Amino acid sequence: MISITPIPAFNDNYIWLLDNGEQAVVIDPGCAQPVEEYLEQKKLILSTILVTHHHADHTGGVRQLKQKYQCKVHGPANDPVSNLDDSHKDGDLLTLQSIPLTIEVIGVPGHTRGHIAWFIAATAHNENLLFCGDTLFSGGCGRLFEGSAEQMWHSLQKFLALPDNTKIYPAHEYTLSNLRFAATLEPENQKLQQYQQQVALNRQENRPSLPTNLLIEKEINPFLREKSSTVINVIENRLQRSNLTPVEVFEEIRHWKDIF
Ligand SMILES: [Zn+2]
């Protein structure tokens, strides 16, 4: 049995930790201290660190954790990340020994040039798991710091091709503010309204809104809905243009969200 726990860090980051009761894997440790505290409390050994991209709030704790636990660090080949033992690119398969897992690397440039996501197909457990860093959030997607809208759109298409029951573990608790924007685009979307109420309740009780899953995101996330006729109409009206390509629709949604 594998447990998956969000360790809160900074204002709104989650450092996801997988463990089998003995060994642990963390994804994107932006700082070391809350990870160390959790490992000590649960008497776990950190064997692996996975990194999605180079930003400091995802990598700041890597050096200290690696020194303390002598764990292996895996990260993106095309992003500047220090302290890696192994670097990976789209299509690579990584097999862990400590917790027997095979992890697929999905190259998802856009937020950064070399951003990768880690996908674990349902083999050792019943669910597909996607650790997507700052590429996809619940109700939103990452800002385009280094890549183009077209690159990010292609990256998100790779996620859309995964099974609907894929559980998604983004690295930030941005859901409520993302959903306020989504509701501006699609005020009539009932699934979105229901989801918004559910997330608001969870957040009032200080529970994470995450993980989410691909089926929900397909219904509520405007960045995965650039083919919906409602969304297309809103964007065409906003730009006073017609016959937009899916990438153009996506690009305008991203631009609008940046200034929302
Ligand atoms: Zn980032």
Coordinates of N, CA, C and O in Angstrom, one line a residue, residues 81-254:
V81 N 18.7 22.4 -13.0 CA 18.5 21.9 -11.6 C 19.8 21.4 -11.1 O 20.4 20.5 -11.7
S82 N 20.2 21.8 -9.9 CA 21.4 21.3 -9.3 C 21.2 20.0 -8.5 O 20.0 19.8 -8.2
N83 N 22.2 19.3 -8.2 CA 22.2 18.1 -7.3 C 21.5 16.9 -7.9 O 21.0 16.1 -7.1
L84 N 21.3 16.9 -9.2 CA 20.6 15.7 -9.8 C 21.6 14.5 -9.9 O 22.7 14.7 -10.3
D85 N 21.1 13.3 -9.6 CA 21.8 12.1 -9.9 C 21.5 11.6 -11.3 O 22.3 10.9 -12.0
D86 N 20.3 11.9 -11.8 CA 19.8 11.4 -13.1 C 18.9 12.5 -13.7 O 18.0 13.0 -13.0
S87 N 19.1 12.7 -15.0 CA 18.2 13.7 -15.6 C 17.3 12.9 -16.7 O 17.8 12.0 -17.3
H88 N 16.1 13.4 -16.8 CA 15.1 12.7 -17.7 C 14.4 13.6 -18.6 O 14.2 14.8 -18.4
K89 N 14.0 13.0 -19.7 CA 13.2 13.7 -20.7 C 12.0 12.9 -21.1 O 11.9 11.8 -20.7
D90 N 11.2 13.6 -21.9 CA 9.9 13.0 -22.4 C 10.1 11.5 -22.8 O 11.0 11.2 -23.7
G91 N 9.3 10.6 -22.3 CA 9.3 9.2 -22.8 C 10.1 8.3 -22.0 O 10.0 7.1 -22.1
D92 N 11.0 8.9 -21.1 CA 11.8 8.0 -20.2 C 11.0 7.2 -19.2 O 9.9 7.7 -18.8
L93 N 11.5 6.1 -18.9 CA 10.9 5.3 -17.8 C 11.9 5.2 -16.7 O 13.0 4.9 -16.9
L94 N 11.4 5.5 -15.5 CA 12.3 5.4 -14.3 C 11.7 4.3 -13.4 O 10.5 4.3 -13.0
T95 N 12.6 3.4 -13.0 CA 12.1 2.3 -12.1 C 12.8 2.5 -10.8 O 14.0 2.6 -10.7
L96 N 12.0 2.6 -9.7 CA 12.5 2.8 -8.4 C 12.6 1.4 -7.7 O 11.7 0.6 -7.9
Q97 N 13.6 1.2 -7.0 CA 13.8 -0.1 -6.2 C 13.2 0.0 -4.8 O 12.6 -0.9 -4.4
S98 N 13.4 1.2 -4.2 CA 13.0 1.3 -2.8 C 11.5 1.1 -2.6 O 11.1 0.2 -1.8
I99 N 10.7 1.8 -3.3 CA 9.3 1.5 -3.4 C 9.1 1.0 -4.9 O 9.4 1.8 -5.8
P100 N 8.7 -0.2 -5.1 CA 8.8 -0.7 -6.5 C 7.7 0.0 -7.3 O 6.5 -0.3 -7.3
L101 N 8.2 1.0 -8.1 CA 7.3 1.8 -8.9 C 8.0 2.0 -10.3 O 9.2 2.2 -10.3
T102 N 7.2 2.0 -11.3 CA 7.7 2.4 -12.6 C 7.1 3.8 -12.9 O 5.8 3.9 -12.9
I103 N 7.9 4.8 -13.2 CA 7.4 6.1 -13.4 C 7.7 6.6 -14.8 O 8.8 6.4 -15.3
E104 N 6.7 7.1 -15.5 CA 6.9 7.6 -16.8 C 7.1 9.1 -16.8 O 6.4 9.8 -16.1
V105 N 8.0 9.5 -17.6 CA 8.3 11.0 -17.7 C 7.6 11.6 -18.9 O 7.7 11.1 -20.0
I106 N 6.9 12.6 -18.6 CA 6.1 13.3 -19.7 C 6.7 14.7 -19.8 O 6.7 15.5 -18.8
G107 N 7.3 15.0 -20.9 CA 7.9 16.4 -21.2 C 6.7 17.4 -21.4 O 5.9 17.2 -22.3
V108 N 6.7 18.4 -20.5 CA 5.6 19.4 -20.6 C 6.1 20.8 -20.6 O 5.8 21.6 -19.6
P109 N 6.9 21.2 -21.6 CA 7.4 22.6 -21.6 C 6.3 23.6 -21.7 O 5.2 23.3 -22.2
G110 N 6.5 24.8 -21.2 CA 5.5 25.9 -21.2 C 5.8 26.8 -20.0 O 6.2 28.0 -20.1
H111 N 5.6 26.3 -18.8 CA 5.8 27.1 -17.5 C 7.3 27.4 -17.5 O 7.8 28.5 -17.3
T112 N 8.2 26.3 -17.7 CA 9.6 26.5 -17.9 C 9.9 25.7 -19.2 O 9.1 24.9 -19.6
R113 N 11.1 25.9 -19.7 CA 11.5 25.3 -20.9 C 11.6 23.7 -20.8 O 11.2 23.0 -21.7
G114 N 12.1 23.3 -19.7 CA 12.3 21.8 -19.5 C 11.4 21.1 -18.6 O 11.7 20.0 -18.1
H115 N 10.3 21.7 -18.2 CA 9.4 21.1 -17.2 C 9.0 19.7 -17.6 O 8.7 19.4 -18.7
I116 N 9.0 18.8 -16.6 CA 8.5 17.4 -16.8 C 7.5 17.1 -15.8 O 7.4 17.8 -14.7
A117 N 6.7 16.1 -16.1 CA 5.7 15.6 -15.1 C 6.0 14.1 -14.9 O 6.6 13.5 -15.8
W118 N 5.6 13.6 -13.7 CA 5.9 12.2 -13.4 C 4.5 11.5 -13.4 O 3.6 11.9 -12.6
F119 N 4.4 10.4 -14.2 CA 3.1 9.7 -14.3 C 3.4 8.3 -13.8 O 4.3 7.6 -14.3
I120 N 2.5 7.8 -12.9 CA 2.6 6.4 -12.4 C 1.3 5.7 -12.8 O 0.2 6.0 -12.3
A121 N 1.5 4.8 -13.7 CA 0.3 4.0 -14.2 C -0.2 3.1 -13.1 O 0.6 2.6 -12.3
A122 N -1.5 2.8 -13.1 CA -2.1 1.9 -12.1 C -1.5 0.5 -12.2 O -2.0 -0.3 -13.0
T123 N -0.5 0.1 -11.4 CA 0.0 -1.2 -11.4 C 0.0 -1.7 -10.0 O -0.7 -2.6 -9.6
A124 N 0.8 -1.1 -9.2 CA 1.0 -1.5 -7.8 C -0.3 -1.1 -7.0 O -0.5 -1.5 -5.9
H125 N -1.1 -0.2 -7.5 CA -2.3 0.3 -6.8 C -3.4 0.5 -7.8 O -3.2 0.2 -9.0
N126 N -4.5 1.0 -7.4 CA -5.7 1.1 -8.3 C -5.8 2.3 -9.2 O -6.6 2.4 -10.0
E127 N -4.9 3.3 -8.9 CA -5.1 4.5 -9.6 C -3.9 5.0 -10.4 O -2.8 4.7 -10.0
N128 N -4.2 5.7 -11.5 CA -3.1 6.4 -12.2 C -2.8 7.7 -11.4 O -3.7 8.4 -11.0
L129 N -1.5 8.0 -11.3 CA -1.1 9.2 -10.5 C -0.3 10.1 -11.4 O 0.6 9.7 -12.1
L130 N -0.6 11.4 -11.4 CA 0.2 12.4 -12.1 C 0.7 13.5 -11.2 O -0.1 14.2 -10.6
F131 N 2.0 13.6 -11.2 CA 2.6 14.7 -10.4 C 3.1 15.8 -11.4 O 4.0 15.5 -12.1
C132 N 2.3 16.9 -11.5 CA 2.5 17.7 -12.7 C 3.1 19.1 -12.4 O 3.2 20.0 -13.2
G133 N 3.7 19.3 -11.1 CA 4.4 20.5 -10.8 C 3.5 21.7 -11.0 O 2.4 21.8 -10.5
D134 N 4.0 22.7 -11.8 CA 3.3 23.9 -12.1 C 2.8 23.9 -13.5 O 2.6 25.0 -14.1
T135 N 2.5 22.7 -14.1 CA 1.9 22.7 -15.4 C 0.4 22.8 -15.4 O -0.2 23.7 -16.1
L136 N -0.2 22.0 -14.6 CA -1.7 22.0 -14.5 C -2.1 22.2 -13.0 O -1.4 21.6 -12.1
F137 N -3.0 23.1 -12.8 CA -3.6 23.2 -11.4 C -5.1 22.9 -11.5 O -5.6 22.8 -12.6
S138 N -5.7 22.7 -10.3 CA -7.1 22.5 -10.4 C -7.8 23.8 -10.8 O -7.6 24.8 -10.1
G139 N -8.5 23.7 -11.9 CA -9.1 24.9 -12.5 C -8.2 25.9 -13.2 O -8.6 26.9 -13.7
G140 N -6.9 25.5 -13.3 CA -6.0 26.5 -13.9 C -4.8 25.8 -14.6 O -4.7 24.6 -14.6
C141 N -3.8 26.6 -15.1 CA -2.6 26.0 -15.5 C -1.5 27.0 -15.2 O -1.7 28.1 -14.8
G142 N -0.2 26.6 -15.4 CA 0.9 27.4 -15.0 C 1.1 28.6 -15.9 O 0.7 28.6 -17.1
R143 N 1.7 29.6 -15.4 CA 2.0 30.8 -16.2 C 3.1 30.4 -17.2 O 4.0 29.6 -16.9
L144 N 3.1 31.2 -18.3 CA 4.1 30.9 -19.3 C 5.3 31.8 -19.1 O 5.5 32.8 -19.7
F145 N 6.2 31.3 -18.2 CA 7.4 32.1 -17.9 C 8.5 31.9 -19.0 O 9.2 32.8 -19.3
E146 N 8.6 30.7 -19.6 CA 9.7 30.4 -20.5 C 9.2 29.9 -21.9 O 9.9 30.0 -22.9
G147 N 8.1 29.3 -21.9 CA 7.6 28.7 -23.1 C 6.5 29.5 -23.8 O 6.0 30.5 -23.2
S148 N 6.0 29.0 -24.9 CA 5.0 29.7 -25.7 C 3.6 29.1 -25.3 O 3.5 27.9 -24.8
A149 N 2.6 29.8 -25.7 CA 1.2 29.2 -25.5 C 1.0 27.9 -26.3 O 0.4 27.0 -25.8
E150 N 1.6 27.9 -27.5 CA 1.5 26.7 -28.3 C 2.2 25.5 -27.6 O 1.6 24.4 -27.5
Q151 N 3.4 25.7 -27.0 CA 4.0 24.6 -26.3 C 3.2 24.1 -25.1 O 3.0 22.9 -24.9
M152 N 2.7 25.1 -24.3 CA 1.9 24.7 -23.2 C 0.6 24.0 -23.6 O 0.2 23.0 -23.0
W153 N 0.0 24.4 -24.7 CA -1.2 23.7 -25.2 C -0.9 22.3 -25.5 O -1.6 21.4 -25.2
H154 N 0.2 22.1 -26.2 CA 0.6 20.7 -26.6 C 0.9 19.9 -25.3 O 0.6 18.7 -25.3
S155 N 1.5 20.5 -24.3 CA 1.8 19.8 -23.1 C 0.5 19.4 -22.4 O 0.4 18.2 -22.0
L156 N -0.5 20.3 -22.4 CA -1.8 19.9 -21.8 C -2.5 18.8 -22.6 O -3.3 18.0 -22.0
Q157 N -2.3 18.8 -23.9 CA -2.9 17.7 -24.7 C -2.4 16.4 -24.3 O -3.1 15.4 -24.3
K158 N -1.1 16.3 -23.8 CA -0.6 15.0 -23.4 C -1.3 14.6 -22.1 O -1.6 13.4 -21.9
F159 N -1.6 15.5 -21.2 CA -2.4 15.2 -20.0 C -3.8 14.7 -20.4 O -4.3 13.8 -19.8
L160 N -4.4 15.4 -21.4 CA -5.8 15.0 -21.8 C -5.8 13.6 -22.4 O -6.9 13.0 -22.4
A161 N -4.7 13.1 -22.9 CA -4.7 11.8 -23.4 C -4.6 10.7 -22.4 O -4.7 9.5 -22.7
L162 N -4.3 11.1 -21.1 CA -4.2 10.1 -20.0 C -5.7 9.6 -19.6 O -6.6 10.2 -20.0
P163 N -5.7 8.5 -18.9 CA -7.1 8.0 -18.5 C -7.8 9.0 -17.6 O -7.2 9.7 -16.8
D164 N -9.1 9.0 -17.8 CA -10.0 10.0 -17.0 C -9.8 9.8 -15.5 O -9.9 10.7 -14.8
N165 N -9.5 8.6 -15.1 CA -9.4 8.3 -13.6 C -8.0 8.7 -13.1 O -7.7 8.2 -12.0
T166 N -7.2 9.4 -13.8 CA -5.9 9.8 -13.3 C -6.1 10.8 -12.2 O -6.7 11.9 -12.4
K167 N -5.5 10.5 -11.1 CA -5.5 11.5 -10.0 C -4.3 12.5 -10.3 O -3.2 12.1 -10.6
I168 N -4.6 13.8 -10.0 CA -3.7 14.8 -10.4 C -3.2 15.6 -9.1 O -4.1 16.0 -8.3
Y169 N -1.9 15.7 -9.0 CA -1.3 16.2 -7.8 C -0.5 17.5 -8.2 O 0.7 17.4 -8.3
P170 N -1.1 18.6 -8.3 CA -0.4 19.9 -8.6 C 0.4 20.3 -7.4 O 0.1 19.9 -6.3
A171 N 1.3 21.3 -7.6 CA 2.2 21.7 -6.5 C 1.7 23.0 -5.8 O 2.4 23.4 -4.9
H172 N 0.5 23.5 -6.2 CA 0.0 24.7 -5.5 C -1.4 24.6 -5.1 O -2.2 24.1 -5.9
E173 N -1.8 25.2 -4.0 CA -3.2 25.4 -3.7 C -3.7 26.7 -4.2 O -3.8 27.7 -3.6
Y174 N -4.1 26.7 -5.5 CA -4.6 27.9 -6.2 C -6.0 27.7 -6.6 O -6.6 28.5 -7.3
T175 N -6.7 26.6 -6.1 CA -7.9 26.2 -6.7 C -9.0 27.3 -6.6 O -9.7 27.6 -7.7
L176 N -9.2 27.8 -5.4 CA -10.4 28.7 -5.3 C -10.3 30.0 -6.2 O -11.2 30.3 -6.9
S177 N -9.1 30.5 -6.3 CA -8.9 31.7 -7.2 C -9.0 31.3 -8.6 O -9.6 32.0 -9.4
N178 N -8.5 30.1 -9.0 CA -8.7 29.6 -10.4 C -10.2 29.5 -10.7 O -10.6 29.8 -11.8
L179 N -11.0 29.0 -9.7 CA -12.4 28.7 -10.0 C -13.2 30.0 -10.2 O -14.1 30.1 -10.9
R180 N -12.7 31.1 -9.5 CA -13.4 32.4 -9.7 C -13.2 32.9 -11.1 O -14.2 33.4 -11.7
F181 N -12.0 32.7 -11.7 CA -11.8 33.0 -13.1 C -12.6 32.1 -14.0 O -13.3 32.6 -14.9
A182 N -12.6 30.8 -13.7 CA -13.3 29.8 -14.5 C -14.8 30.2 -14.6 O -15.5 30.1 -15.6
A183 N -15.4 30.6 -13.4 CA -16.8 31.0 -13.4 C -17.1 32.2 -14.2 O -18.3 32.4 -14.6
T184 N -16.1 33.1 -14.3 CA -16.3 34.3 -15.2 C -16.5 33.9 -16.7 O -17.3 34.4 -17.4
L185 N -15.7 32.9 -17.0 CA -15.8 32.4 -18.4 C -17.1 31.6 -18.6 O -17.7 31.7 -19.7
E186 N -17.4 30.7 -17.7 CA -18.6 29.8 -17.8 C -19.5 29.9 -16.6 O -19.6 29.0 -15.9
P187 N -20.3 31.0 -16.5 CA -21.1 31.2 -15.4 C -22.3 30.2 -15.3 O -22.8 29.9 -14.3
E188 N -22.6 29.5 -16.5 CA -23.7 28.6 -16.5 C -23.2 27.1 -16.3 O -24.0 26.2 -16.3
N189 N -21.9 26.9 -16.1 CA -21.4 25.5 -16.0 C -21.7 25.0 -14.6 O -21.1 25.3 -13.6
Q190 N -22.7 24.0 -14.5 CA -23.2 23.5 -13.2 C -22.2 22.7 -12.5 O -22.1 22.7 -11.3
K191 N -21.4 21.9 -13.3 CA -20.4 21.1 -12.7 C -19.4 22.0 -12.0 O -18.9 21.7 -10.9
L192 N -19.1 23.1 -12.6 CA -18.1 24.1 -12.0 C -18.7 24.6 -10.7 O -18.0 24.8 -9.7
Q193 N -20.0 25.0 -10.8 CA -20.6 25.6 -9.6 C -20.6 24.6 -8.4 O -20.2 24.9 -7.3
Q194 N -20.9 23.3 -8.7 CA -20.8 22.3 -7.7 C -19.4 22.1 -7.1 O -19.2 22.0 -5.9
Y195 N -18.5 22.1 -8.0 CA -17.1 21.9 -7.6 C -16.6 23.0 -6.8 O -15.9 22.8 -5.7
Q196 N -17.0 24.2 -7.2 CA -16.6 25.4 -6.4 C -17.1 25.4 -5.0 O -16.4 25.7 -4.1
Q197 N -18.4 24.9 -4.8 CA -18.9 24.8 -3.5 C -18.2 23.8 -2.6 O -17.9 24.0 -1.5
Q198 N -17.9 22.7 -3.3 CA -17.1 21.6 -2.6 C -15.7 22.1 -2.2 O -15.3 21.8 -1.0
V199 N -15.1 22.8 -3.1 CA -13.7 23.3 -2.7 C -13.8 24.3 -1.6 O -13.0 24.3 -0.7
A200 N -14.8 25.2 -1.7 CA -14.9 26.3 -0.7 C -15.1 25.6 0.7 O -14.5 26.1 1.7
L201 N -15.9 24.6 0.7 CA -16.1 23.9 2.0 C -14.8 23.3 2.5 O -14.5 23.5 3.7
N202 N -14.1 22.6 1.7 CA -12.8 22.0 2.1 C -11.8 23.1 2.6 O -11.1 22.8 3.6
R203 N -11.8 24.2 1.9 CA -10.8 25.2 2.3 C -11.2 25.9 3.6 O -10.3 26.3 4.4
Q204 N -12.5 26.0 3.8 CA -13.0 26.6 5.1 C -12.5 25.7 6.3 O -12.2 26.2 7.3
E205 N -12.5 24.4 6.0 CA -12.1 23.5 7.0 C -10.6 23.3 7.0 O -10.0 22.3 7.7
N206 N -9.9 24.1 6.2 CA -8.4 24.0 6.0 C -7.9 22.6 5.5 O -6.8 22.2 5.7
R207 N -8.8 22.0 4.7 CA -8.4 20.8 4.0 C -7.9 21.2 2.6 O -8.4 22.1 2.0
P208 N -6.9 20.4 2.1 CA -6.4 20.7 0.7 C -7.6 20.4 -0.3 O -8.4 19.6 -0.1
S209 N -7.6 21.2 -1.4 CA -8.6 20.9 -2.5 C -8.0 19.8 -3.4 O -8.7 19.4 -4.3
L210 N -6.8 19.4 -3.1 CA -6.1 18.4 -4.0 C -6.0 17.1 -3.3 O -6.0 17.1 -2.1
P211 N -5.8 16.0 -4.1 CA -5.7 15.9 -5.5 C -7.0 16.1 -6.2 O -8.1 16.1 -5.6
T212 N -6.9 16.4 -7.5 CA -8.1 16.5 -8.3 C -8.0 15.3 -9.3 O -7.2 14.4 -9.1
N213 N -8.9 15.2 -10.3 CA -8.7 14.1 -11.3 C -9.0 14.6 -12.7 O -9.6 15.7 -12.8
L214 N -8.6 13.9 -13.7 CA -8.7 14.4 -15.0 C -10.1 14.6 -15.5 O -10.5 15.5 -16.2
L215 N -11.0 13.7 -15.0 CA -12.4 13.8 -15.4 C -13.0 15.1 -14.9 O -13.7 15.9 -15.7
I216 N -12.8 15.5 -13.7 CA -13.3 16.8 -13.1 C -12.7 17.9 -13.9 O -13.4 18.8 -14.3
E217 N -11.4 17.9 -14.1 CA -10.7 19.0 -14.8 C -11.2 19.2 -16.2 O -11.3 20.3 -16.6
K218 N -11.5 18.1 -16.9 CA -12.1 18.3 -18.2 C -13.4 19.0 -18.2 O -13.8 19.7 -19.2
E219 N -14.1 18.9 -17.1 CA -15.4 19.6 -17.0 C -15.4 21.0 -16.5 O -16.2 21.8 -16.8
I220 N -14.3 21.3 -15.7 CA -14.3 22.7 -15.1 C -13.1 23.5 -15.4 O -13.1 24.7 -15.1
N221 N -12.0 23.0 -15.9 CA -10.8 23.8 -16.1 C -10.8 24.5 -17.5 O -10.7 23.8 -18.5
P222 N -10.9 25.8 -17.5 CA -11.0 26.5 -18.8 C -9.8 26.2 -19.7 O -10.0 26.2 -20.9
F223 N -8.6 25.9 -19.1 CA -7.5 25.6 -19.9 C -7.5 24.3 -20.6 O -6.7 24.0 -21.5
L224 N -8.5 23.4 -20.2 CA -8.7 22.2 -20.9 C -10.0 22.2 -21.7 O -10.5 21.2 -22.2
R225 N -10.6 23.4 -21.8 CA -11.9 23.5 -22.4 C -12.0 24.4 -23.6 O -13.0 25.0 -24.0
E226 N -10.8 24.5 -24.3 CA -10.7 25.5 -25.4 C -11.5 24.9 -26.6 O -11.6 25.6 -27.6
K227 N -12.0 23.7 -26.5 CA -12.8 23.2 -27.6 C -14.3 23.3 -27.3 O -15.2 22.9 -28.1
S228 N -14.7 23.7 -26.1 CA -16.1 23.9 -25.7 C -16.7 25.1 -26.4 O -16.1 26.1 -26.5
S229 N -17.9 24.9 -27.0 CA -18.5 26.0 -27.8 C -18.7 27.2 -26.9 O -18.6 28.3 -27.4
T230 N -19.1 27.0 -25.6 CA -19.3 28.2 -24.8 C -18.0 29.0 -24.6 O -18.0 30.2 -24.8
V231 N -17.0 28.3 -24.3 CA -15.7 28.9 -24.1 C -15.2 29.6 -25.4 O -14.8 30.8 -25.4
I232 N -15.4 28.9 -26.6 CA -15.0 29.5 -27.9 C -15.8 30.8 -28.1 O -15.2 31.9 -28.5
N233 N -17.1 30.8 -27.8 CA -17.9 32.0 -28.0 C -17.5 33.2 -27.2 O -17.4 34.3 -27.7
V234 N -17.2 32.9 -25.9 CA -16.8 34.0 -25.0 C -15.5 34.6 -25.5 O -15.3 35.8 -25.6
I235 N -14.5 33.7 -25.9 CA -13.2 34.2 -26.4 C -13.4 35.0 -27.7 O -12.7 36.0 -28.0
E236 N -14.2 34.4 -28.6 CA -14.4 35.1 -29.9 C -15.0 36.5 -29.7 O -14.6 37.4 -30.4
N237 N -16.0 36.6 -28.8 CA -16.6 37.9 -28.5 C -15.6 38.8 -27.9 O -15.6 40.0 -28.3
R238 N -14.8 38.3 -27.0 CA -13.8 39.1 -26.4 C -12.8 39.7 -27.4 O -12.4 40.9 -27.3
L239 N -12.3 38.8 -28.3 CA -11.3 39.3 -29.3 C -12.0 39.9 -30.5 O -11.2 40.4 -31.4
Q240 N -13.3 39.8 -30.7 CA -14.0 40.3 -31.9 C -13.4 39.6 -33.1 O -13.1 40.3 -34.1
R241 N -13.1 38.3 -33.0 CA -12.6 37.5 -34.1 C -13.3 36.2 -34.2 O -13.8 35.7 -33.1
S242 N -13.3 35.5 -35.3 CA -13.9 34.2 -35.4 C -12.9 33.2 -36.0 O -11.8 33.6 -36.4
N243 N -13.3 32.0 -36.1 CA -12.5 30.9 -36.6 C -11.1 30.8 -35.9 O -10.1 30.6 -36.5
L244 N -11.1 31.0 -34.6 CA -9.9 30.8 -33.8 C -9.5 29.4 -33.7 O -10.3 28.5 -33.6
T245 N -8.2 29.1 -33.8 CA -7.7 27.8 -33.5 C -7.7 27.5 -32.0 O -7.7 28.4 -31.2
P246 N -7.7 26.2 -31.7 CA -7.7 25.9 -30.2 C -6.5 26.5 -29.5 O -6.6 27.0 -28.4
V247 N -5.3 26.6 -30.2 CA -4.2 27.3 -29.5 C -4.5 28.8 -29.3 O -4.1 29.3 -28.2
E248 N -5.1 29.4 -30.3 CA -5.4 30.9 -30.1 C -6.4 31.1 -29.0 O -6.3 32.0 -28.2
V249 N -7.4 30.2 -28.9 CA -8.4 30.3 -27.8 C -7.6 30.1 -26.4 O -7.8 30.9 -25.5
F250 N -6.8 29.1 -26.4 CA -6.0 28.8 -25.2 C -5.2 30.0 -24.8 O -5.1 30.4 -23.6
E251 N -4.5 30.6 -25.8 CA -3.6 31.7 -25.6 C -4.3 32.9 -25.0 O -3.8 33.6 -24.0
E252 N -5.5 33.2 -25.5 CA -6.3 34.3 -24.9 C -6.8 34.0 -23.5 O -6.8 34.9 -22.7
I253 N -7.2 32.8 -23.2 CA -7.6 32.4 -21.9 C -6.4 32.7 -20.9 O -6.6 33.3 -19.9
R254 N -5.3 32.2 -21.3 CA -4.1 32.4 -20.5 C -3.8 33.9 -20.3 O -3.5 34.3 -19.2

